[in-house]
mmCIF file of C-alpha atoms in Angstrom:
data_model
loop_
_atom_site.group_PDB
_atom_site.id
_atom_site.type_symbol
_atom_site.label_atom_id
_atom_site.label_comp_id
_atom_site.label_asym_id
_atom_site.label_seq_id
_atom_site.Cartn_x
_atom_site.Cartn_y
_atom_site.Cartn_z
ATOM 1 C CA UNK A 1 -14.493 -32.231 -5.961
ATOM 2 C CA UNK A 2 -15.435 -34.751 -8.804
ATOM 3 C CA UNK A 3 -14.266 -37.489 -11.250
ATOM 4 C CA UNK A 4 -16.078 -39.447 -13.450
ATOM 5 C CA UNK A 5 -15.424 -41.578 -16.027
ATOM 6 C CA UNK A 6 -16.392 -43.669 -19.125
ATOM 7 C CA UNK A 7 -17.069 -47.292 -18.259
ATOM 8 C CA UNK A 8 -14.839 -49.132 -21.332
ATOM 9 C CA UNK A 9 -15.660 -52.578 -19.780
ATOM 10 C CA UNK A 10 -11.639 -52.697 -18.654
ATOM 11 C CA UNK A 11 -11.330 -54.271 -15.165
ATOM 12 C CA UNK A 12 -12.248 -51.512 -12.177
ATOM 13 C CA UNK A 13 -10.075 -50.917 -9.481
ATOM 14 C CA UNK A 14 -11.487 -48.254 -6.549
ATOM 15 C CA UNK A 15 -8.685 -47.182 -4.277
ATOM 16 C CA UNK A 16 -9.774 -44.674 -1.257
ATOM 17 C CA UNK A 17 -6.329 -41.852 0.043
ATOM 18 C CA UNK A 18 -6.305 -41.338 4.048
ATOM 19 C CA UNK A 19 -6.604 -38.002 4.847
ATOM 20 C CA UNK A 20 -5.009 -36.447 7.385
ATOM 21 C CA UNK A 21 -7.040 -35.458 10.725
ATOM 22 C CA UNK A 22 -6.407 -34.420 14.081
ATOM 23 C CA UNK A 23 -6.961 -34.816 18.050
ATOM 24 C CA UNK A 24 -6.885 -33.782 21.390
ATOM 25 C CA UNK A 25 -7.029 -35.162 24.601
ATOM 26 C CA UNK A 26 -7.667 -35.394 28.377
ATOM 27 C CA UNK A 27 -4.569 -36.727 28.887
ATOM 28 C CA UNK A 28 -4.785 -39.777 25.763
ATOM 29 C CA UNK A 29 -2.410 -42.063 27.063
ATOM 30 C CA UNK A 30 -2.777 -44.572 29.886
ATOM 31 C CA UNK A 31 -0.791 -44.556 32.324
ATOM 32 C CA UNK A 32 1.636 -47.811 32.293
ATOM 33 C CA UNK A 33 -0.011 -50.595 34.368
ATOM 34 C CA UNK A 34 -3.151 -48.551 34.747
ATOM 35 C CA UNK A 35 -6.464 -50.760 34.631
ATOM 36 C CA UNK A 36 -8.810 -49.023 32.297
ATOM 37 C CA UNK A 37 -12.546 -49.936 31.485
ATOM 38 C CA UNK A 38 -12.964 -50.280 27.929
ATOM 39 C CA UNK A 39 -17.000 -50.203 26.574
ATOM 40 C CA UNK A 40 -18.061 -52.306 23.353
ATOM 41 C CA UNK A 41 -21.258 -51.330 21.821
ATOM 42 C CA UNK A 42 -21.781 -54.119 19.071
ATOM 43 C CA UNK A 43 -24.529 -55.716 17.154
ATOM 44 C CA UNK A 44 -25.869 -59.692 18.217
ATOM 45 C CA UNK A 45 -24.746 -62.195 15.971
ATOM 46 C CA UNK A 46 -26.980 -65.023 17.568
ATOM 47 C CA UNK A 47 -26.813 -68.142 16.408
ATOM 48 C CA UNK A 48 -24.926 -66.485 13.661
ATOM 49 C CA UNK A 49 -21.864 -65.419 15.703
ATOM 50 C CA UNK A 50 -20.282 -69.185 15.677
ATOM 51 C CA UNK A 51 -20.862 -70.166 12.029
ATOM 52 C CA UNK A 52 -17.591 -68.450 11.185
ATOM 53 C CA UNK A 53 -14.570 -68.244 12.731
ATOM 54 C CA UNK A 54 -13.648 -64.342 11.989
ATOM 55 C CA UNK A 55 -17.229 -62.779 12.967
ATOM 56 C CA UNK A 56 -15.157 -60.874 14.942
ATOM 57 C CA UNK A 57 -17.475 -57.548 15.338
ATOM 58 C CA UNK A 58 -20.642 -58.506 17.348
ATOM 59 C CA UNK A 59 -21.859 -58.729 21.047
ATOM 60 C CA UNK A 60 -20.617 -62.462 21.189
ATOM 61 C CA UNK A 61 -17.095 -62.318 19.440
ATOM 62 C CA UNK A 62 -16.217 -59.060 20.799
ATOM 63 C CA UNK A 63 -13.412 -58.029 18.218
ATOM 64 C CA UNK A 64 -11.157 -61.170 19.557
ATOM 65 C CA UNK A 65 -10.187 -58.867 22.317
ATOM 66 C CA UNK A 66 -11.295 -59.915 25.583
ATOM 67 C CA UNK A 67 -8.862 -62.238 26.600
ATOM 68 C CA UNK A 68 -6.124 -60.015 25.535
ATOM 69 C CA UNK A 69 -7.575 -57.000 27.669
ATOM 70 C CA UNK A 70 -8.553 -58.709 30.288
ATOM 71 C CA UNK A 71 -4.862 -60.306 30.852
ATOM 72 C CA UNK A 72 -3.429 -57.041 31.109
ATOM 73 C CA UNK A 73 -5.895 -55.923 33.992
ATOM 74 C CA UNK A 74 -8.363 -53.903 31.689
ATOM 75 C CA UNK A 75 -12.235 -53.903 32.194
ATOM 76 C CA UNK A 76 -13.738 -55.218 29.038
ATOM 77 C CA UNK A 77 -17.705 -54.696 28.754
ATOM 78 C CA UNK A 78 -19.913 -54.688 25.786
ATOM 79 C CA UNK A 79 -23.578 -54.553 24.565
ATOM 80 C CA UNK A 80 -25.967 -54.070 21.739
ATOM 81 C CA UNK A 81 -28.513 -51.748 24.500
ATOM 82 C CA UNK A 82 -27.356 -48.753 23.329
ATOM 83 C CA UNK A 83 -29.988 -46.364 23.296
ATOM 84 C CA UNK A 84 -32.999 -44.274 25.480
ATOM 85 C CA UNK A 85 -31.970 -43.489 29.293
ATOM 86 C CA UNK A 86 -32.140 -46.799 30.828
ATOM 87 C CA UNK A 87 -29.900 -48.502 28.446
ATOM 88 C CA UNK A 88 -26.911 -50.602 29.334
ATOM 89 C CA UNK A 89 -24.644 -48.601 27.927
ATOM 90 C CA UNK A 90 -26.053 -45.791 29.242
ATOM 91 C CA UNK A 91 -25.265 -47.073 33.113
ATOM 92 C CA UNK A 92 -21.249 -46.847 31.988
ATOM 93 C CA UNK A 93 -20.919 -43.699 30.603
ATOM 94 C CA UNK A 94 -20.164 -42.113 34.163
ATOM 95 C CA UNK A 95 -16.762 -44.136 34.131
ATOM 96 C CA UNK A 96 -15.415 -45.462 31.249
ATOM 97 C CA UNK A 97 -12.440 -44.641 29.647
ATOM 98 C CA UNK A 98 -12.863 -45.520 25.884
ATOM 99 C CA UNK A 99 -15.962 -46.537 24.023
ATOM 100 C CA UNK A 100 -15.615 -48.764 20.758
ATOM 101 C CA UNK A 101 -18.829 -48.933 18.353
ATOM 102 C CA UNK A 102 -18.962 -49.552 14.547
ATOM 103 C CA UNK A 103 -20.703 -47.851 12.040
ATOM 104 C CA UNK A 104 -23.300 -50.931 11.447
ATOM 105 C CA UNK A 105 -24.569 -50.655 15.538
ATOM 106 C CA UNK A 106 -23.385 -47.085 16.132
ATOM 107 C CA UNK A 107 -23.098 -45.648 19.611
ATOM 108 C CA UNK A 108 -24.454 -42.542 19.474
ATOM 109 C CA UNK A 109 -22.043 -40.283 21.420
ATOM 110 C CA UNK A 110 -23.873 -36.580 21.813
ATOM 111 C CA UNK A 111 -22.488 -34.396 23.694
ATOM 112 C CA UNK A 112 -24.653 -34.764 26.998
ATOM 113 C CA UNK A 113 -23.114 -37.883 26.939
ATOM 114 C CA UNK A 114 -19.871 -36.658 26.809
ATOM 115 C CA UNK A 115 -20.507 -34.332 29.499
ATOM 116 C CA UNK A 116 -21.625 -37.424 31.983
ATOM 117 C CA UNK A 117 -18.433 -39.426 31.044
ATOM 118 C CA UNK A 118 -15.980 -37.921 33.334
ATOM 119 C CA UNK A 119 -13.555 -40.615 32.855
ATOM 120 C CA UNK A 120 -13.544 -40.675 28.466
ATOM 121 C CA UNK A 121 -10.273 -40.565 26.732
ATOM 122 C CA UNK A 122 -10.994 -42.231 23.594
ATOM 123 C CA UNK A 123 -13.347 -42.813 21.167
ATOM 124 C CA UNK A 124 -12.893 -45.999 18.604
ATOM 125 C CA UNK A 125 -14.959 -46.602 15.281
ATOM 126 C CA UNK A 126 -14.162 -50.243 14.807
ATOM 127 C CA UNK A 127 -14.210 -49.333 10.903
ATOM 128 C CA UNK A 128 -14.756 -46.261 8.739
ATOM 129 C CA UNK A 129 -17.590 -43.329 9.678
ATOM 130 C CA UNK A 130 -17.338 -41.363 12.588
ATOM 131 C CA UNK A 131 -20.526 -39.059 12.038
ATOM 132 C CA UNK A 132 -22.112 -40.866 15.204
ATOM 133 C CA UNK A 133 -20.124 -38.737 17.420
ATOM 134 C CA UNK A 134 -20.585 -35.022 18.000
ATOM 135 C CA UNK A 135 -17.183 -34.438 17.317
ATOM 136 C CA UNK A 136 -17.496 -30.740 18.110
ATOM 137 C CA UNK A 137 -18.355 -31.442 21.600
ATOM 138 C CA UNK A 138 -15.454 -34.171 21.472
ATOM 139 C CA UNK A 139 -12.947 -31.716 20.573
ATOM 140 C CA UNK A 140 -13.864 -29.172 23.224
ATOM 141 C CA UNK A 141 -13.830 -32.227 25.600
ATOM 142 C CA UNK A 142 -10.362 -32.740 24.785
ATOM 143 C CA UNK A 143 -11.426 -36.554 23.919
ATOM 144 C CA UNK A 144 -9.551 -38.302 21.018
ATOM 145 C CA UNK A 145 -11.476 -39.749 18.359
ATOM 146 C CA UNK A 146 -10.219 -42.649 15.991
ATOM 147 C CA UNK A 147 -11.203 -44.761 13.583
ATOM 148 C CA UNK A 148 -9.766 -47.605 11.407
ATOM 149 C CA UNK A 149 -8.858 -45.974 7.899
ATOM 150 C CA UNK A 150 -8.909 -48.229 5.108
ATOM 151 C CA UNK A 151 -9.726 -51.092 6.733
ATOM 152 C CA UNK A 152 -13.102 -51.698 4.386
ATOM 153 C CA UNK A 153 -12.656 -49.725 1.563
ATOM 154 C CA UNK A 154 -11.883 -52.921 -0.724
ATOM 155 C CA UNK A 155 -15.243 -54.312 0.852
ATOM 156 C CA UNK A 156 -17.281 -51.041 0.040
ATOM 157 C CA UNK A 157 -15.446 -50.724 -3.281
ATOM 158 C CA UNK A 158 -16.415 -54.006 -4.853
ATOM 159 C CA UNK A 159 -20.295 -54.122 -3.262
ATOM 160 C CA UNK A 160 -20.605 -50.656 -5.050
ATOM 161 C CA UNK A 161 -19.281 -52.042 -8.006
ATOM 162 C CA UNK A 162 -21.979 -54.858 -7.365
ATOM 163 C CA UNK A 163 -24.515 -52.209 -6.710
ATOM 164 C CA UNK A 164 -24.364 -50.541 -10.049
ATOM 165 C CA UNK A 165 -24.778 -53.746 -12.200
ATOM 166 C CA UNK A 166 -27.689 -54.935 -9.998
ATOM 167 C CA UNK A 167 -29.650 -51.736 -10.904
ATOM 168 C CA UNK A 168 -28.204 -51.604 -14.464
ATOM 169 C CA UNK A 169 -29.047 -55.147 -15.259
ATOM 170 C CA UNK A 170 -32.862 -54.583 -13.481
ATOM 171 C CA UNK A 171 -31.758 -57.930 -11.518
ATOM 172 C CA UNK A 172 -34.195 -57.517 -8.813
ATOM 173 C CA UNK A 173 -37.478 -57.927 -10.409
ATOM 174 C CA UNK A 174 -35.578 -60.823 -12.172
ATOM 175 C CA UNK A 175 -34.956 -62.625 -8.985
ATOM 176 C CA UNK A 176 -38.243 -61.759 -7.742
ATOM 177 C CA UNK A 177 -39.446 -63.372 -11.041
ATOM 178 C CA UNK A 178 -37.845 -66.233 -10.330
ATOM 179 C CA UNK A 179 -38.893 -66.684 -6.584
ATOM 180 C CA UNK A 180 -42.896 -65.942 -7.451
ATOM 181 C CA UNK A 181 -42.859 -68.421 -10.433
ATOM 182 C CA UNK A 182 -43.323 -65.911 -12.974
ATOM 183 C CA UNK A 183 -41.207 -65.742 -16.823
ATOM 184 C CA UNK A 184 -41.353 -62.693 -18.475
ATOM 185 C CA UNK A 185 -38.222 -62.026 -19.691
ATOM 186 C CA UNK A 186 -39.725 -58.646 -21.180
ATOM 187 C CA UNK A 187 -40.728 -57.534 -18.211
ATOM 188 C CA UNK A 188 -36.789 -57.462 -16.791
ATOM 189 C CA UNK A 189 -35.110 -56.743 -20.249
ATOM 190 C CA UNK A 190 -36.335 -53.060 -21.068
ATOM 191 C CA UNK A 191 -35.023 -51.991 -18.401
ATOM 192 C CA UNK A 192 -31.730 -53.558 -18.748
ATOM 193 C CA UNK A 193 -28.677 -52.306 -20.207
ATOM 194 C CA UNK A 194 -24.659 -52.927 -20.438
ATOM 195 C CA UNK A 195 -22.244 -50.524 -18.238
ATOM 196 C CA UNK A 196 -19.929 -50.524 -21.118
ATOM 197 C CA UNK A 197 -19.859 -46.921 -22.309
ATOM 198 C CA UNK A 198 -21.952 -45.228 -19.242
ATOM 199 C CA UNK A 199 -20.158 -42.201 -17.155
ATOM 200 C CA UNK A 200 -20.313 -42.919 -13.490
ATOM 201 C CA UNK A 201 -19.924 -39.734 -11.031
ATOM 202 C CA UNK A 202 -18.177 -40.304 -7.573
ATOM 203 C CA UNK A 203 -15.850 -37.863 -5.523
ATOM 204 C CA UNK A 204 -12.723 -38.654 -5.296
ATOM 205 C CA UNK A 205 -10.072 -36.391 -7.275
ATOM 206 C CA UNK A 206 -7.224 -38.681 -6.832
ATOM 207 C CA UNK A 207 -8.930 -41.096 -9.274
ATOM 208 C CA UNK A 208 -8.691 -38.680 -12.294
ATOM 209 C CA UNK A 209 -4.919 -40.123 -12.810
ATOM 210 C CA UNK A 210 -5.632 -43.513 -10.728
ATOM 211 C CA UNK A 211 -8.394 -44.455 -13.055
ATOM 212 C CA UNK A 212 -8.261 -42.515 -16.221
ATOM 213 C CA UNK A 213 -11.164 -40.208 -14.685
ATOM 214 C CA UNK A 214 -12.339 -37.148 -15.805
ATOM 215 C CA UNK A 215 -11.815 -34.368 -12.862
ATOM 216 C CA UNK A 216 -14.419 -32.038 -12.634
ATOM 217 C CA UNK A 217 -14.338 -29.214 -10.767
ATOM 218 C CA UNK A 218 -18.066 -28.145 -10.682
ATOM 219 C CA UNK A 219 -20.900 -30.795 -9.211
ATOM 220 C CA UNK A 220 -23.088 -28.970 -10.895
ATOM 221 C CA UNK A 221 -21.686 -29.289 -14.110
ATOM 222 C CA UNK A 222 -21.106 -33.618 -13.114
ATOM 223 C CA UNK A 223 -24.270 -34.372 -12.310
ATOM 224 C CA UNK A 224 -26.163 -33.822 -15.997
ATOM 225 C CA UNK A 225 -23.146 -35.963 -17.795
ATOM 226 C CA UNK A 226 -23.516 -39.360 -15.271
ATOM 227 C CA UNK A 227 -25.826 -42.299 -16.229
ATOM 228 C CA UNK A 228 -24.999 -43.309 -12.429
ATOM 229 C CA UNK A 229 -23.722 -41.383 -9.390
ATOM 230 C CA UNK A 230 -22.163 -43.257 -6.581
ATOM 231 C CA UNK A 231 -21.773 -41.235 -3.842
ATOM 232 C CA UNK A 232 -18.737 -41.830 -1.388
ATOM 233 C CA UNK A 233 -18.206 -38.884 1.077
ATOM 234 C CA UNK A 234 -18.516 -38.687 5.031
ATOM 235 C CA UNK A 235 -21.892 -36.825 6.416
ATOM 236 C CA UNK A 236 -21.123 -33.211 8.084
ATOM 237 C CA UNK A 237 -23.529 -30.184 8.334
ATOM 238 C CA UNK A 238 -22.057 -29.721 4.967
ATOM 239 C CA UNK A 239 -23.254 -32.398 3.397
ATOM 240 C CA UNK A 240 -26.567 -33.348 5.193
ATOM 241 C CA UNK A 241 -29.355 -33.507 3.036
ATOM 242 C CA UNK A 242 -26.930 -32.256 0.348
ATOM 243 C CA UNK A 243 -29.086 -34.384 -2.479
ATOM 244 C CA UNK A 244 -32.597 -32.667 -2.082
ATOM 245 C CA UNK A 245 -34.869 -31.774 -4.915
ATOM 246 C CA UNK A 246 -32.964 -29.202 -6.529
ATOM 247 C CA UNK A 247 -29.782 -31.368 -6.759
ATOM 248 C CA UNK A 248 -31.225 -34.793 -8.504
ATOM 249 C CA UNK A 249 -33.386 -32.593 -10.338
ATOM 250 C CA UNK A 250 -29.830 -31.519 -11.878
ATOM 251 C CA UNK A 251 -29.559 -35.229 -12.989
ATOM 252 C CA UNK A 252 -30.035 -36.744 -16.233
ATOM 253 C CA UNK A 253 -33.632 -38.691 -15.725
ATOM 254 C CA UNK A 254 -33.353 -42.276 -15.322
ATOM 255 C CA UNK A 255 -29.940 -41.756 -13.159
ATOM 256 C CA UNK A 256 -28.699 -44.574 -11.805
ATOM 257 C CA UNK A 257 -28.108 -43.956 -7.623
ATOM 258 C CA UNK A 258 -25.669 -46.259 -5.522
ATOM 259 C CA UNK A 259 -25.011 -44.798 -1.797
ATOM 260 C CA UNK A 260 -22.933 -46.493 0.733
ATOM 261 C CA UNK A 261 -21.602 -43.339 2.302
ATOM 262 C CA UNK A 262 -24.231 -41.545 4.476
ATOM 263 C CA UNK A 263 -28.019 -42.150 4.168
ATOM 264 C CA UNK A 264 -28.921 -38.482 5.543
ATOM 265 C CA UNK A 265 -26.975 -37.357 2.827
ATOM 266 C CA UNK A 266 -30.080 -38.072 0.877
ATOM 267 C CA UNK A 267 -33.157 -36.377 1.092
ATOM 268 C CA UNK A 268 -35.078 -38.852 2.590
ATOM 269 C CA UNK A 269 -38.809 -37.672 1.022
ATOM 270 C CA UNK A 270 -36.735 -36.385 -2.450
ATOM 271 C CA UNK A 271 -35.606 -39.608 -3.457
ATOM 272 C CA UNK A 272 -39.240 -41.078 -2.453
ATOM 273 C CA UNK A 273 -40.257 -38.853 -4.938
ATOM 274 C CA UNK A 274 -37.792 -38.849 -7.589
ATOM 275 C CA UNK A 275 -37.992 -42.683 -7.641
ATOM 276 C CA UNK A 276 -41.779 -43.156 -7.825
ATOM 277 C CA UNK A 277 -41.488 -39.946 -10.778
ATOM 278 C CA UNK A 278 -38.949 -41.607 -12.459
ATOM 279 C CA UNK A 279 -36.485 -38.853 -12.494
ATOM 280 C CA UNK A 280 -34.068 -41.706 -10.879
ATOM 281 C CA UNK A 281 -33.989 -44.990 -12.333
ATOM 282 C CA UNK A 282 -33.046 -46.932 -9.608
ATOM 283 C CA UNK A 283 -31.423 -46.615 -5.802
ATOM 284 C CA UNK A 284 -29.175 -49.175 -4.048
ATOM 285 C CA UNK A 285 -27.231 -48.524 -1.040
ATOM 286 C CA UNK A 286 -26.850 -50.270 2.660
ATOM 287 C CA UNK A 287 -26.775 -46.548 4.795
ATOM 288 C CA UNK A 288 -30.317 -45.129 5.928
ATOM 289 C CA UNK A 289 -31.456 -42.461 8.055
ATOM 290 C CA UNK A 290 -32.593 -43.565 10.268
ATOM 291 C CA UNK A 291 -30.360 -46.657 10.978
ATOM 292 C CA UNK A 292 -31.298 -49.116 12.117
ATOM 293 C CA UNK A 293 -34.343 -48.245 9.612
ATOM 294 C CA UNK A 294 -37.905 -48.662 11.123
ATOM 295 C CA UNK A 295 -40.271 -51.612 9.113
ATOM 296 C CA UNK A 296 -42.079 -48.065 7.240
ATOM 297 C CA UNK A 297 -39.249 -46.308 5.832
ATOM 298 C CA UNK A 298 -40.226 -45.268 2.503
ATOM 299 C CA UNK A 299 -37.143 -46.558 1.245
ATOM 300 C CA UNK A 300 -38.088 -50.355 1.918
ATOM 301 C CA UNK A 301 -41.260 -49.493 -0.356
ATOM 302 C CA UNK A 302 -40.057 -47.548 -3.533
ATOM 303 C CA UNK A 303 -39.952 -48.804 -7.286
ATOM 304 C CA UNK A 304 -36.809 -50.124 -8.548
ATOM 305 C CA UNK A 305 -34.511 -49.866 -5.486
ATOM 306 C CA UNK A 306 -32.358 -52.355 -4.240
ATOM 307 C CA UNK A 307 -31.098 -51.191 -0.312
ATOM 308 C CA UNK A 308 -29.885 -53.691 2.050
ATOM 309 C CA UNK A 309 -28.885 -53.251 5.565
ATOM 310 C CA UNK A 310 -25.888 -51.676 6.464
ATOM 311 C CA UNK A 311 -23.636 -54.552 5.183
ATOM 312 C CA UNK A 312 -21.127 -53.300 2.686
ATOM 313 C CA UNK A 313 -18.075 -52.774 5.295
ATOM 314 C CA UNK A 314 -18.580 -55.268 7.770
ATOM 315 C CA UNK A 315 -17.695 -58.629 5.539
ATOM 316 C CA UNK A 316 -15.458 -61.233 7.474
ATOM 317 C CA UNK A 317 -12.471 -60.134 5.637
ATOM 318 C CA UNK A 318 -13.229 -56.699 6.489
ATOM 319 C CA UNK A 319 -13.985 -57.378 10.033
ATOM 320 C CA UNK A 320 -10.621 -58.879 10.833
ATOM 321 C CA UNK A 321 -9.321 -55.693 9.517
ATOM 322 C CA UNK A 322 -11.160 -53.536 11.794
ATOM 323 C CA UNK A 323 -10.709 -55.724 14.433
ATOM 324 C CA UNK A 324 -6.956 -55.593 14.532
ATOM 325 C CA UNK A 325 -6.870 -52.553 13.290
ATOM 326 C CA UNK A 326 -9.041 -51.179 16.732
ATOM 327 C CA UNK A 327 -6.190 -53.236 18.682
ATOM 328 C CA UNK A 328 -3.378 -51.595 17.289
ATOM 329 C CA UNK A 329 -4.937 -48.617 18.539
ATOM 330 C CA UNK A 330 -5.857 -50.048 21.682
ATOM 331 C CA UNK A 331 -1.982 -51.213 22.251
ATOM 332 C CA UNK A 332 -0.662 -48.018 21.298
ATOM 333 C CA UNK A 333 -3.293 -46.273 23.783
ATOM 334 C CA UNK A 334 -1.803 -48.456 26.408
ATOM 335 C CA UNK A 335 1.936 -47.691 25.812
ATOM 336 C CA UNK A 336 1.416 -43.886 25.400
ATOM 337 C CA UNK A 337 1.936 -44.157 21.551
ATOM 338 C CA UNK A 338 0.281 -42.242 18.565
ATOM 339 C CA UNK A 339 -1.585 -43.669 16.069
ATOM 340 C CA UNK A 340 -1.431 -43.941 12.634
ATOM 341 C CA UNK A 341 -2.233 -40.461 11.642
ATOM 342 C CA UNK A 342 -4.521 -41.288 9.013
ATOM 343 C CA UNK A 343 -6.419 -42.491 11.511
ATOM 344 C CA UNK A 344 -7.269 -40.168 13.611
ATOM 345 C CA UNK A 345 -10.585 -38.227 13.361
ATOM 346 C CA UNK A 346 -10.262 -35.428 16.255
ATOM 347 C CA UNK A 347 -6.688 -34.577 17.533
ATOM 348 C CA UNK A 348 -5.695 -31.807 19.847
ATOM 349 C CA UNK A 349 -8.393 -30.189 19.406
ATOM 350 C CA UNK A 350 -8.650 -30.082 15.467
ATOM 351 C CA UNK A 351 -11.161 -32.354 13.028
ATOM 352 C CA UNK A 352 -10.407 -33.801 10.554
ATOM 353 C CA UNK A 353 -10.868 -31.951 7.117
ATOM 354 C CA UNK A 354 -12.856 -34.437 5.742
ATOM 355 C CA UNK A 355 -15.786 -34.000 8.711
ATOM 356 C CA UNK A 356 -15.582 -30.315 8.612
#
């Protein structure tokens, strides 16, 4: 399911619809006065984490939540060491009862995990992506997974937005111009061109009336019209490696790329290839695969890209979001409430549509 639309230089508003998902659980709901142990997996902020006030989702700042959970009897650990078999978080699987992560330092939750954690209820994406679980083997667990919908989509929205005039403007080798002490305004400008009167391709139906889009049933048929393609859509088996080859071969040459949804969406050696052919004109997004990405991912290397790490969700507005967003949950949890239903990602027993 497509839109696109005309670029007419009028002022852009993205909007993202919650859709509907489901859940299960072994037994969701604490008990009332029942101590839980509740597991953080977070990035380090550093010396970072007390320069602002609201860096509310890393290792030092914990979501604002301790205090609150630990007042009320609950077990409140969390850590960055999230991965191999020695790994901190690793020692708490056998007894936890919910696990928070984010999308920017995700826990991976595979199902031989799930298996050890006797004790899981709950599963919490502190923001928007839940592809880091195996939500299969959560559903069959009878484990609840949830995640805070909507809470960034303003923040993703706009550094798109940003995205697509960064690679239409060629600002990169502009800036690098200007940090090497070069001026060759040539050199940046034949390569540069106004968004006024370009199509842009993204996937969301509901913007055909929202927006003035054009709907369009057929990717196929999408994908030759765009001068850029911003992709927005969760990862599944679906959708993995969906944009191989074939599919940006189908692409008008010199397509402009902007991807902030899933980077294993992408063919990782395709767009390698595409960029250094010129078939596309230029790549931006914050998502990798792998993420965190290692120092020789082709990516970091290719012609006219501009990737960043995975930043686009997790500014301070958006992390206050998240953050109270994840206690809501939490609260509800606790009192043997449901959540918002857009929220939830696996319910008695069912995924959501969107991961399917």
């Amino acid at each position: 399911m497509m839109a696109m639309r005309r670029f007419t230089g009028a002022a852009i508003r993205a909007c993202s619809s919650p859709s509907s998902s489901g859940y299960f659980a072994r037994h969701l709901h604490a008990s009332s006065g029942e101590s839980k142990k509740i597991v953080g997996v977070f990035y380090k902020a550093n010396e970072y984490a007390s320069k602002n006030p609201n860096f509310l989702g890393c290792v030092e700042n914990s979501l604002g939540i301790r205090n609150w959970l630990e007042s009320q009897g609950h077990q409140y650990i969390v850590t960055n060491d999230k991965e191999g078999p020695d790994c901190e978080l690793e020692k708490h699987i056998p007894d936890l009862h919910v696990l928070i992560s984010t999308p920017f330092h995700p826990a991976y939750v595979t199902a031989e995990r799930i298996k050890k954690a006797k004790n899981l209820q709950l599963l919490l994406t502190a923001g928007i992506g839940s592809d880091h679980i195996d939500l299969q083997a959560a559903a069959a667990a009878e484990l609840t997974v949830a995640e805070v919908t909507g809470s960034n989509v303003v923040s993703v929205a706009e550094d798109e937005l940003m995205r697509i005039l960064i690679l239409m403007r060629n600002f990169v080798p502009g800036y690098n111009q200007v940090v090497n002490g070069e001026w060759n305004v040539a050199g940046i400008a034949y390569r540069a061109y106004d968004l006024e009167g370009k199509t842009i391709g993204t996937m969301e139906p509901e913007l055909e009336k929202e927006i003035g889009a054009n709907y369009v049933e057929n990717l196929n048929e999408m994908l030759p019209k765009c001068d850029v393609v911003v992709l927005n859509m969760p990862l599944t088996e679906k959708t993995r490696g969906m944009f191989n080859k074939e599919m940006i071969g189908k692409m008008k040459k010199g397509v402009l790329i902007v991807n902030n949804a899933r980077g294993a969406i992408m063919d990782r050696r395709a767009v390698v290839e595409a960029m250094e052919s010129g078939q596309i004109g230029g790549y931006s997004g914050d998502v990798w695969d792998p993420q965190s990405a290692p120092k020789d991912h082709p990516w970091r290397y290719m012609p006219n890209q501009a990737m960043t790490p995975h930043i686009s969700g997790t500014t301070m507005d958006a992390q206050i979001r998240y953050a109270a967003g994840t206690k809501d949950m939490l609260e509800k949890y606790f009192k043997g409430e449901d959540f918002l239903a857009q929220n939830y990602i696996v319910k008695d027993g069912v995924i959501a549509p969107q991961y399917m």
